[in-house]
Short mmCIF file of C-alpha atoms in Angstrom, two decimals:
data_model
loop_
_atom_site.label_atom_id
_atom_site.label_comp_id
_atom_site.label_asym_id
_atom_site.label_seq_id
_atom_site.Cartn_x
_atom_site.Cartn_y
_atom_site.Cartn_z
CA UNK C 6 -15.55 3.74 22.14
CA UNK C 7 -18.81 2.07 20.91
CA UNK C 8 -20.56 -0.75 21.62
CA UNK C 9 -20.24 -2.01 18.46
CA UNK C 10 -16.53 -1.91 18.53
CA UNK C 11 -16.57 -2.98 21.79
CA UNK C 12 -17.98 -6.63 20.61
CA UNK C 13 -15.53 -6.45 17.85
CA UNK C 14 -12.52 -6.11 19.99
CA UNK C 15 -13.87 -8.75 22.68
CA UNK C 16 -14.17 -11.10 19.94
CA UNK C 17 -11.00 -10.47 18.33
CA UNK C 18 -9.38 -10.43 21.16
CA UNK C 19 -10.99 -13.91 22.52
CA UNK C 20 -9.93 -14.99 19.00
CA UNK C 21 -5.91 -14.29 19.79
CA UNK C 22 -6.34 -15.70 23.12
CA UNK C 23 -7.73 -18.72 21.90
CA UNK C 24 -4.96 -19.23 19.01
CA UNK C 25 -2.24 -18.88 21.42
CA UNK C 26 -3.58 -21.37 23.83
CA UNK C 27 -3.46 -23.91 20.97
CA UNK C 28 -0.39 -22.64 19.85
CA UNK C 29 1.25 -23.50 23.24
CA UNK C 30 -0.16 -26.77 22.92
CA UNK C 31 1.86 -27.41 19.97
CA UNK C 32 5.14 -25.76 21.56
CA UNK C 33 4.34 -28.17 24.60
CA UNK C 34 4.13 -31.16 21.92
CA UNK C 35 7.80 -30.35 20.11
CA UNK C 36 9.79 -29.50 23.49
CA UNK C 37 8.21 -32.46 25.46
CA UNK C 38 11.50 -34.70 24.78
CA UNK C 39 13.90 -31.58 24.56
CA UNK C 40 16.37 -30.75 27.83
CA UNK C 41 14.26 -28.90 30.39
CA UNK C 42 16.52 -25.99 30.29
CA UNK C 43 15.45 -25.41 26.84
CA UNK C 44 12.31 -26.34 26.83
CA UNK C 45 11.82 -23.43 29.61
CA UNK C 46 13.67 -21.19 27.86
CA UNK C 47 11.18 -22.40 24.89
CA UNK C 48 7.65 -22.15 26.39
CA UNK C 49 9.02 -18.45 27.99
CA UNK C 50 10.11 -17.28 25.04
CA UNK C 51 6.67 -18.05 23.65
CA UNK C 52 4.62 -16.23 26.60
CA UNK C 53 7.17 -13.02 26.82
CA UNK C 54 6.48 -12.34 23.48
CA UNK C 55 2.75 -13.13 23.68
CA UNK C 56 2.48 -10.80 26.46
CA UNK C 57 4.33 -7.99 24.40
CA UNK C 58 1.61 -8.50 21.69
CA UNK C 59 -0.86 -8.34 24.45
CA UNK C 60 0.86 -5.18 25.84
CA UNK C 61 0.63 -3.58 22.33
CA UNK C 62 -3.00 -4.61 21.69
CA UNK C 63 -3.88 -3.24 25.00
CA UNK C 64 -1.75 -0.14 24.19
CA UNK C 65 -3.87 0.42 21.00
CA UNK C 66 -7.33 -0.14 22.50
CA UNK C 67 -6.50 2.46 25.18
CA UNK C 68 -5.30 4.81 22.48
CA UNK C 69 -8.10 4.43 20.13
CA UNK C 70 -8.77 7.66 19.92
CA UNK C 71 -5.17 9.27 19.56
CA UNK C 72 -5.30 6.88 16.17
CA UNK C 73 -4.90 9.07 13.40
CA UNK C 74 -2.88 11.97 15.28
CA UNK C 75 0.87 11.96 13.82
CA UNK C 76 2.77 12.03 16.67
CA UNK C 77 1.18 8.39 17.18
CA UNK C 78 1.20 6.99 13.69
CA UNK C 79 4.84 5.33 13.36
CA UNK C 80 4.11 3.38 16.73
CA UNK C 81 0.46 2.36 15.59
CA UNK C 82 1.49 1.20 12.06
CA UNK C 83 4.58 -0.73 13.68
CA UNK C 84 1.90 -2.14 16.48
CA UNK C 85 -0.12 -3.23 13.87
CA UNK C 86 2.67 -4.95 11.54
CA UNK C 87 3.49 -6.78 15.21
CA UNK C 88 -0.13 -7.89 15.22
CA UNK C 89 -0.36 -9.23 11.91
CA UNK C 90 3.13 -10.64 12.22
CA UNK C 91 1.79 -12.51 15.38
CA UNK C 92 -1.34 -14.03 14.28
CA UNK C 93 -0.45 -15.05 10.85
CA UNK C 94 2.83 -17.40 12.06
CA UNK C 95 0.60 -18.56 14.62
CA UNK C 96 -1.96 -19.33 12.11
CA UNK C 97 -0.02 -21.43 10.06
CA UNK C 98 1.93 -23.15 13.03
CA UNK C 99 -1.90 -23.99 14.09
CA UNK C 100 -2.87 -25.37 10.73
CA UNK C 101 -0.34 -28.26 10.81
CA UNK C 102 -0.61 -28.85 14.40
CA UNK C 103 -4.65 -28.79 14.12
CA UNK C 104 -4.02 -31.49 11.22
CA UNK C 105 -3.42 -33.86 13.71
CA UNK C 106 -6.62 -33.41 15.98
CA UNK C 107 -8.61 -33.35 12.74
CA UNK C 108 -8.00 -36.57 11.77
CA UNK C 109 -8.21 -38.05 14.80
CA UNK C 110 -11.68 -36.91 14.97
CA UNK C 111 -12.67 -37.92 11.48
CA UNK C 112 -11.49 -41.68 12.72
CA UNK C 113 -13.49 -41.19 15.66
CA UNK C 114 -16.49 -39.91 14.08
CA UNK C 115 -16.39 -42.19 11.04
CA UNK C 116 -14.44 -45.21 12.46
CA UNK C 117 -12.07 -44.71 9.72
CA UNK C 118 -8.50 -45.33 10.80
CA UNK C 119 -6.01 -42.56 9.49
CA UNK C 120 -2.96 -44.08 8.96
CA UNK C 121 0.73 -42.63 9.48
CA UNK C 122 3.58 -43.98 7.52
CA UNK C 123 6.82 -42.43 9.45
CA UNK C 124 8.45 -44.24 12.11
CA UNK C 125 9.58 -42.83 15.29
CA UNK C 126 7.58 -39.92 15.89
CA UNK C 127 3.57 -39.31 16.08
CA UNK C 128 2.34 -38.22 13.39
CA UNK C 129 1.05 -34.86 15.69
CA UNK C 130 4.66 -33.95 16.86
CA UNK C 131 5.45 -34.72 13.09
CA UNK C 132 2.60 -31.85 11.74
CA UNK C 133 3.72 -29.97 14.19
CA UNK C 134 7.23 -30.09 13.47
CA UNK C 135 6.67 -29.27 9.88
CA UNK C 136 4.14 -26.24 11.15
CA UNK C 137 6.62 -24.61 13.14
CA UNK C 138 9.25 -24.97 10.33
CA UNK C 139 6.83 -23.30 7.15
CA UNK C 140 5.87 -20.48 10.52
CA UNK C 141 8.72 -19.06 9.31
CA UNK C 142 7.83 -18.30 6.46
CA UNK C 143 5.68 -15.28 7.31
CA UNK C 144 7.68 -14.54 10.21
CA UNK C 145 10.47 -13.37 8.10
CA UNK C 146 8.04 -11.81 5.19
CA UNK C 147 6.68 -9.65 7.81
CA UNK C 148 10.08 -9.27 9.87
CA UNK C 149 11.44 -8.13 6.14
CA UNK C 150 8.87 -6.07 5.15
CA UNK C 151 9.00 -3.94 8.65
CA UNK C 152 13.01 -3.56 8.47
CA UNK C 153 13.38 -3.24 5.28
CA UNK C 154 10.93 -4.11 2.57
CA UNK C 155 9.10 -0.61 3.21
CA UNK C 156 12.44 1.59 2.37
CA UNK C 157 13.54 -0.70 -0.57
CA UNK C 158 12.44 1.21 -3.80
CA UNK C 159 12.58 0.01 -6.70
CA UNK C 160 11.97 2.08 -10.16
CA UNK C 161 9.60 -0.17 -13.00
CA UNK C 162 10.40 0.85 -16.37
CA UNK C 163 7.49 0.72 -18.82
CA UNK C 164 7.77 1.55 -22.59
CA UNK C 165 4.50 2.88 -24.00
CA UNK C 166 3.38 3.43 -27.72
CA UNK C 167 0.66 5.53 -29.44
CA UNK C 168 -0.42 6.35 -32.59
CA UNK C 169 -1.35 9.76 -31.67
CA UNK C 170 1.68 11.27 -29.19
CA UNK C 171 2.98 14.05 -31.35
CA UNK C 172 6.66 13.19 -32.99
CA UNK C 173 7.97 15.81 -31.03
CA UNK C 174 7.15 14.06 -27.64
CA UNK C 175 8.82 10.57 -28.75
CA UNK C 176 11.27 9.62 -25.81
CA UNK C 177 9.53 11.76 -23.13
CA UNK C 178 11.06 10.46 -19.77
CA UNK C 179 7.98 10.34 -17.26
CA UNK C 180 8.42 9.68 -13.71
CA UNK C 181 5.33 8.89 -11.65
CA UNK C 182 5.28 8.51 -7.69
CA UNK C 183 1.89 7.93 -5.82
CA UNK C 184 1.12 8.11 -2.13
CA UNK C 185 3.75 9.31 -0.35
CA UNK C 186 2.18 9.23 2.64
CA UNK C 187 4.78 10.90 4.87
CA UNK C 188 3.59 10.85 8.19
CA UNK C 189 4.16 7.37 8.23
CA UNK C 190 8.06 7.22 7.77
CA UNK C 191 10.09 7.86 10.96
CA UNK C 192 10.68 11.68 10.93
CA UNK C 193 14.16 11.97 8.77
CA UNK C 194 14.73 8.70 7.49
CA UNK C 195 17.40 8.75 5.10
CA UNK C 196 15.43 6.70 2.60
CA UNK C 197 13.20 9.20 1.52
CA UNK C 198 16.29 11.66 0.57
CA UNK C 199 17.75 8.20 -1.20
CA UNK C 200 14.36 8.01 -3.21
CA UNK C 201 14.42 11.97 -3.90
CA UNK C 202 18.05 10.98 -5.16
CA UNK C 203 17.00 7.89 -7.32
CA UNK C 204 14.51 9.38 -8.91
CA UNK C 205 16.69 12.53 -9.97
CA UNK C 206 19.53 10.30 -11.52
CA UNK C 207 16.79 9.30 -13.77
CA UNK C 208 16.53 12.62 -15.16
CA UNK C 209 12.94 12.71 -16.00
CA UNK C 210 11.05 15.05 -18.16
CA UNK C 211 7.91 15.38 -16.41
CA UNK C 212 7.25 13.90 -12.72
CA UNK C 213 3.68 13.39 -12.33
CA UNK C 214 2.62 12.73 -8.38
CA UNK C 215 -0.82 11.02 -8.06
CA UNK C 216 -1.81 12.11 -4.69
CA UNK C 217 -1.88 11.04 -0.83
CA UNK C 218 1.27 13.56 0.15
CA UNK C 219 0.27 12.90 3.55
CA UNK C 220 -2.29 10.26 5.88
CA UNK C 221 -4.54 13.04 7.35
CA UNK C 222 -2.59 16.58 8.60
CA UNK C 223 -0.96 19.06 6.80
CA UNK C 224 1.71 19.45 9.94
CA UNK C 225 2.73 15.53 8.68
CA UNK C 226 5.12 17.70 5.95
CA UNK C 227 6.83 19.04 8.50
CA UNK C 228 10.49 18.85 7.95
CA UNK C 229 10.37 16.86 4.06
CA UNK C 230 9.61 20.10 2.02
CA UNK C 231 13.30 20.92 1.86
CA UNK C 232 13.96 16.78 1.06
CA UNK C 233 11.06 16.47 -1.74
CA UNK C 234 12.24 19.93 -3.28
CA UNK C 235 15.12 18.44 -4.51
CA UNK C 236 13.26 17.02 -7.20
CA UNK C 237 14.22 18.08 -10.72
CA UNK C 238 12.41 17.65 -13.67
CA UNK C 239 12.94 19.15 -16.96
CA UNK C 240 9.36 20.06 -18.14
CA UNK C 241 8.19 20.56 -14.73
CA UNK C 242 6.37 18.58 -11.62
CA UNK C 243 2.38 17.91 -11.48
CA UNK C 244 0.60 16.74 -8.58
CA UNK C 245 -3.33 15.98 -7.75
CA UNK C 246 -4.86 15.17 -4.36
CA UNK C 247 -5.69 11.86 -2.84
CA UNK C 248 -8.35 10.54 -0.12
CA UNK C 249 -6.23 11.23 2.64
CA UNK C 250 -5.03 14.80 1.44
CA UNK C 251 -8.86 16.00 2.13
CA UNK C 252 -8.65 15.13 5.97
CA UNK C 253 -11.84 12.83 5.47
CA UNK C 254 -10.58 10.43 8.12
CA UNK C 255 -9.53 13.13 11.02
CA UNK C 256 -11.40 14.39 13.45
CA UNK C 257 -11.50 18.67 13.40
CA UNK C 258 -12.91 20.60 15.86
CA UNK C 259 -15.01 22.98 13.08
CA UNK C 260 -15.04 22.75 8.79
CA UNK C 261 -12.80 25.90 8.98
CA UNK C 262 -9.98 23.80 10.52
CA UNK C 263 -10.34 21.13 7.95
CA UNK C 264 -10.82 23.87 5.38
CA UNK C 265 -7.07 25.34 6.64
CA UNK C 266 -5.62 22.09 6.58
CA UNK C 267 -6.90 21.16 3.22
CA UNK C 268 -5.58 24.89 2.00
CA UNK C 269 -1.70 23.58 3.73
CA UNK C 270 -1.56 20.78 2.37
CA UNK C 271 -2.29 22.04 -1.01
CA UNK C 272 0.80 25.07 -0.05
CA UNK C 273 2.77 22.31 0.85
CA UNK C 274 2.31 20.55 -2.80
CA UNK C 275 3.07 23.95 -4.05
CA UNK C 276 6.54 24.61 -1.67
CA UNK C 277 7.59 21.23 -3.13
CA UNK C 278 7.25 22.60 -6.54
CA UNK C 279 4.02 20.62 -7.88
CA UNK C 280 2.06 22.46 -9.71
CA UNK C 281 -1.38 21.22 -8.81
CA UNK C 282 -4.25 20.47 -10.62
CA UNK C 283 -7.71 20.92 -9.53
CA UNK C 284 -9.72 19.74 -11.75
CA UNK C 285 -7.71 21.72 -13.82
CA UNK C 286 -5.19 20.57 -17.22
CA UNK C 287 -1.87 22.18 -18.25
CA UNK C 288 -0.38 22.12 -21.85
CA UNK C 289 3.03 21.11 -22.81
CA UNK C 290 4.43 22.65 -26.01
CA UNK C 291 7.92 21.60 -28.07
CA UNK C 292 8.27 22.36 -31.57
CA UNK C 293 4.96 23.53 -31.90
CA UNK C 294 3.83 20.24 -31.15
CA UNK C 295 0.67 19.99 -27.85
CA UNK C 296 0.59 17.42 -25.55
CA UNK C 297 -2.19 17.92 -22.67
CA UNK C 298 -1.79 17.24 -18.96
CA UNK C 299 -5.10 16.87 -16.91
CA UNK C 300 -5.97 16.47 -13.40
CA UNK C 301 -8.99 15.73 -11.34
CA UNK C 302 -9.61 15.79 -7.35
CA UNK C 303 -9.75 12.43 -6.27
CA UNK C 304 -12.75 9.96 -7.40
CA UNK C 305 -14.04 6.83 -6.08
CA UNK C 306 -16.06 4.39 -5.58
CA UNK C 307 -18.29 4.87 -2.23
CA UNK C 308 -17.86 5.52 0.27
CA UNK C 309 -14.86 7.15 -0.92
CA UNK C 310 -15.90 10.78 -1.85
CA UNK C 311 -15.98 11.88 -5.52
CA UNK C 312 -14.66 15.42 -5.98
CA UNK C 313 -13.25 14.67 -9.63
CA UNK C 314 -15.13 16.54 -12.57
CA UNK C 315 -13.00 15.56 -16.19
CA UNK C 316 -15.29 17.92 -17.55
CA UNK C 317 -14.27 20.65 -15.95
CA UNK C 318 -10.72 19.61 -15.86
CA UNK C 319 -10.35 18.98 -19.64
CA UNK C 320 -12.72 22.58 -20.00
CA UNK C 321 -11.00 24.79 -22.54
CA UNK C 322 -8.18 22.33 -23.93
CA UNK C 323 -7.90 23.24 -27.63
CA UNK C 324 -8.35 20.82 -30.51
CA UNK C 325 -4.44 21.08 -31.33
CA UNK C 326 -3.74 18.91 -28.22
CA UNK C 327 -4.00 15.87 -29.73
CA UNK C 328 -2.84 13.29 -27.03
CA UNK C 329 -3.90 13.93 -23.35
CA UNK C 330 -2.35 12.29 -19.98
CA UNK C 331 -4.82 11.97 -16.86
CA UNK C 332 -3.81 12.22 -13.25
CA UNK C 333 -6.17 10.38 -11.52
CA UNK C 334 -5.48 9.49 -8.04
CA UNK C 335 -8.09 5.80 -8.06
CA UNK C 336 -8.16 3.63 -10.38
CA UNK C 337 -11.61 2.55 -10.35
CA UNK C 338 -12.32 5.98 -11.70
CA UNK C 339 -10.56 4.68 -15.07
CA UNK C 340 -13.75 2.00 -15.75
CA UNK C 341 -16.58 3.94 -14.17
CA UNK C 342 -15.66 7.18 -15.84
CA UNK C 343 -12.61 8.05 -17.88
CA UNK C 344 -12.82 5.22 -20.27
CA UNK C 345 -15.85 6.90 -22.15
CA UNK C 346 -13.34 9.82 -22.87
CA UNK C 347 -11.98 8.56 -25.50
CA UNK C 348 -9.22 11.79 -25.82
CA UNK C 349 -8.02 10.30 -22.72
CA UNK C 350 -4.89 8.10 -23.62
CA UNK C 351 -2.98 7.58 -20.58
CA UNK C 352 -4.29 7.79 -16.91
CA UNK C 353 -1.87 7.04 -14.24
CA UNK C 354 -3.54 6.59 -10.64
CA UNK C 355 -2.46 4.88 -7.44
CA UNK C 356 -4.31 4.62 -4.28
CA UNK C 357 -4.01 0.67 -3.76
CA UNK C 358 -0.71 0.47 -2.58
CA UNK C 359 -0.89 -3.28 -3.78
CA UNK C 360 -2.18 -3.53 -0.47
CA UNK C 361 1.89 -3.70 0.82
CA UNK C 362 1.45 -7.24 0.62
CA UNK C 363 1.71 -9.99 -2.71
CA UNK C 364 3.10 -11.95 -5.12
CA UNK C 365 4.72 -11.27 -7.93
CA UNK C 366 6.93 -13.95 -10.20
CA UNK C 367 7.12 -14.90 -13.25
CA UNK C 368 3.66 -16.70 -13.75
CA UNK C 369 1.91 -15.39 -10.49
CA UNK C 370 0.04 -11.93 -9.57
CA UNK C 371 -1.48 -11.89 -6.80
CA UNK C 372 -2.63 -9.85 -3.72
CA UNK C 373 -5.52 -9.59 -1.23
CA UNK C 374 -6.22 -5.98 -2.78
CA UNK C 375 -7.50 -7.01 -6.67
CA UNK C 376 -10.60 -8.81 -5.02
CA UNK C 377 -11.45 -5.09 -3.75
CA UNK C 378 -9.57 -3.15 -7.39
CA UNK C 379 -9.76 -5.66 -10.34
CA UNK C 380 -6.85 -2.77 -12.13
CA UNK C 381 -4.86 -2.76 -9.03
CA UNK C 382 -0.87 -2.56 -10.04
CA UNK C 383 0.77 -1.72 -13.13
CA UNK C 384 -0.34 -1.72 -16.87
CA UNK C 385 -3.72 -2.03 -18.17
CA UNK C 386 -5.27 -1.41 -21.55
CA UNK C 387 -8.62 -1.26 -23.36
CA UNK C 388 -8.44 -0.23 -27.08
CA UNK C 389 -6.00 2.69 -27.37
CA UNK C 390 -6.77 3.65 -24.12
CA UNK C 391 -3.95 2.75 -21.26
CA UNK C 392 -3.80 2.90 -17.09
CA UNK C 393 -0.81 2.34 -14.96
CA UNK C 394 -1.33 2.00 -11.37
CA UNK C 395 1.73 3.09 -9.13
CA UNK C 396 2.07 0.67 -6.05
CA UNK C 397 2.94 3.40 -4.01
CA UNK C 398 5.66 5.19 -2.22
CA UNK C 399 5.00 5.13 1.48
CA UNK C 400 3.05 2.71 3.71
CA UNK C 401 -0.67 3.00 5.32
CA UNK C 402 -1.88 1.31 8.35
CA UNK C 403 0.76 -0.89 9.12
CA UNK C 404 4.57 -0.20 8.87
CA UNK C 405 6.02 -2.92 6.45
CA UNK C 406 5.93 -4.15 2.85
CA UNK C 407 6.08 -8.00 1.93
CA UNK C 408 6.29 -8.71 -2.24
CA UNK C 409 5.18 -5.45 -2.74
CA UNK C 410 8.04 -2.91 -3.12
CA UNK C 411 7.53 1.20 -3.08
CA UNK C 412 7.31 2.32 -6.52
CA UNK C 413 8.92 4.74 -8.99
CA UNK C 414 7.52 4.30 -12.49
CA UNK C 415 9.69 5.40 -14.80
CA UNK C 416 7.49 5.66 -18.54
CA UNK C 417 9.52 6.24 -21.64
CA UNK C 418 6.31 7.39 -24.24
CA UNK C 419 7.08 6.67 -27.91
CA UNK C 420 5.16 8.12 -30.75
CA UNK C 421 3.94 5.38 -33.73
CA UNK C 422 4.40 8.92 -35.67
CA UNK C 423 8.20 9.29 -34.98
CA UNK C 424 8.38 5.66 -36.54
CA UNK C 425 6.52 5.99 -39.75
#
């Protein structure tokens, strides 16, 4: 471990240390006039489960270096969704209790007496009150999102018209799935088979994967080819890589071993029954009628790597394919690059995951991750162009889901033709 992350951990670790200790300040404040059974049982239940996060932290630090190996991942990614489950109740429980000691030194500082209108109870035990109650708040998000929210797919339904998708392609039933991710989920977890099952009883046409099968190692498939080769689809299955399908993030003991597990994880693409593109297109045909499927290695911004050509992977596509789909695994590929193809109509990408974490109701759209991806979930257009960014099927970095269900797109394209 280097010294650099050595000072980061030391800090961040003297940063949890010192939000607990006010944190038990506050617990002290709302149990002082409680039974001193339960106010034991209060304050212990506080430090056993402080010392669990500490046990965990510790756990990590010591296992820095097995980070990325998949026999570790589903106990690292539920560590970290402990963490972050931890310090964000305790930061809002701190906020209202801090309240308090704020004011008080604004009327010290300024002489200004900060009044409190209830009766009965400080106004501190009454912030703090009111802390510990909206604490929950995030403590159930993030107990939801761990239990539950990161199984519970949902399917989004988009319509999508344009003037040039041949007549004969009107009603073409496309299902798109992005980063799978699979060496996060608990090896057989039935929800991946009941995804594989959704996403058959749609019947799709085309199913159109947009990378990130797995978080670093080809061996992270083993055991889910047989579940993902259920998949059906009518006019065939086309997948691309992602980041994490390149090995980028592992450490391999020469390039031929990353080479090899590059070359199995694009087999395992292929046992699935993806056919996958390389910087490489594919041509649908029905009733003489083209429509052009084209896919590029993944692209991004740095420091992600850029291995995408749309040159190449549009080379030799004939002038009778008049309305083209792209397969782009980022979506910040769409405005740097693919944009000034005009014969690109549709891209669908992924690669954000919405972050796992958001809002979205009627009115607000928000998460952490568009401050990073300005086009990061759902449908975006510019002129006749369009871009639909999956929000993923699996998880990254820490095991849960809050706002921010896995994804199946389901895209119905209709041709302005058809209707004339």
């Amino acid at each position: 471990m280097n010294n650099r992350l050595l000072i980061f951990m030391g800090i961040f670790i003297s940063l949890v240390i010192a939000i607990d200790l006010y944190a038990f300040k506050g617990i002290r404040l709302i149990t002082e006039n409680i039974r001193p059974l339960y106010r034991q049982i209060s304050i212990g239940s506080f430090w056993v489960f402080n010392i669990s996060v500490y046990a965990a932290l510790a756990w990590l630090i010591l296992n820095f270096d097995k980070f990325r190996l998949p026999e570790y991942t589903n106990i690292i990614f539920s560590i970290n969704a402990l963490i972050l489950m931890s310090f964000v109740t305790k930061l809002v429980f701190n906020i209202f209790h801090g309240a308090d000691d704020i004011l008080f030194l604004i009327s010290k500082t300024f002489g200004t007496k900060v009044s409190f209108p209830g009766e009965g109870m400080s106004r501190g035990k009454f912030l703090t009150l009111m802390g510990a109650g909206l604490a929950t708040i995030p403590l159930s998000a993030f107990a939801y999102g761990y239990s539950k929210g990161r199984f519970n797919f949902r399917v989004i339904r988009k319509e999508l018209s344009f003037d040039n998708l041949p007549s004969a392609f009107d009603g073409l039933k496309v299902i798109q799935i992005s980063d799978i991710h699979i060496g996060s989920f608990p090896k057989g977890h039935g929800s991946v088979e009941k995804a594989v099952d959704l996403i058959n009883s749609k019947k799709p046409d085309v199913i159109f994967f947009t990378g990130d099968l797995v978080n670093n190692y080809a061996s992270e498939t083993d055991g889910w080819i047989e579940v993902f080769k259920k998949l059906k689809a009518k006019h065939g299955m086309y997948s691309i890589l992602g980041n994490h399908d390149y090995g980028d993030y592992a450490q391999w003991n020469s390039q031929t071993e990353k080479v090899a597990n590059l070359d199995n994880v694009k087999n395992a693409n292929k046992d699935i029954g993806f056919d996958l593109l390389l910087n490489e297109n594919r041509v649908l045909e029905k009733d003489g009628q083209k429509l052009g499927i084209v896919g590029v290695e993944n692209w991004g911004l740095p420091p992600f790597p850029q291995y995408g050509n749309i040159n190449a992977a549009k080379a030799n596509l004939s002038d009778d394919v008049p309305f083209k789909i792209l397969l782009s695994h980022d979506p910040s590929h769409w405005d740097a690059e693919v944009r000034q193809h005009k014969d690109i109509d549709l891209t669908l990408a992924g690669h954000t995951h919405g972050m796992q974490f958001g809002i979205e109701i009627p009115g607000i759209r928000w998460s952490p991750v568009q401050y990073r991806y300005p086009r990061w979930a759902g449908l975006y257009e510019e002129g006749k162009q369009k871009l639909y960014v999956n929000r993923g099927f699996g998880y990254h970095a820490y095991a849960g889901r809050i706002g921010m269900d896995p994804e199946i797109t389901e895209i119905i394209l209709r041709s302005k033709q058809k209707n004339v």
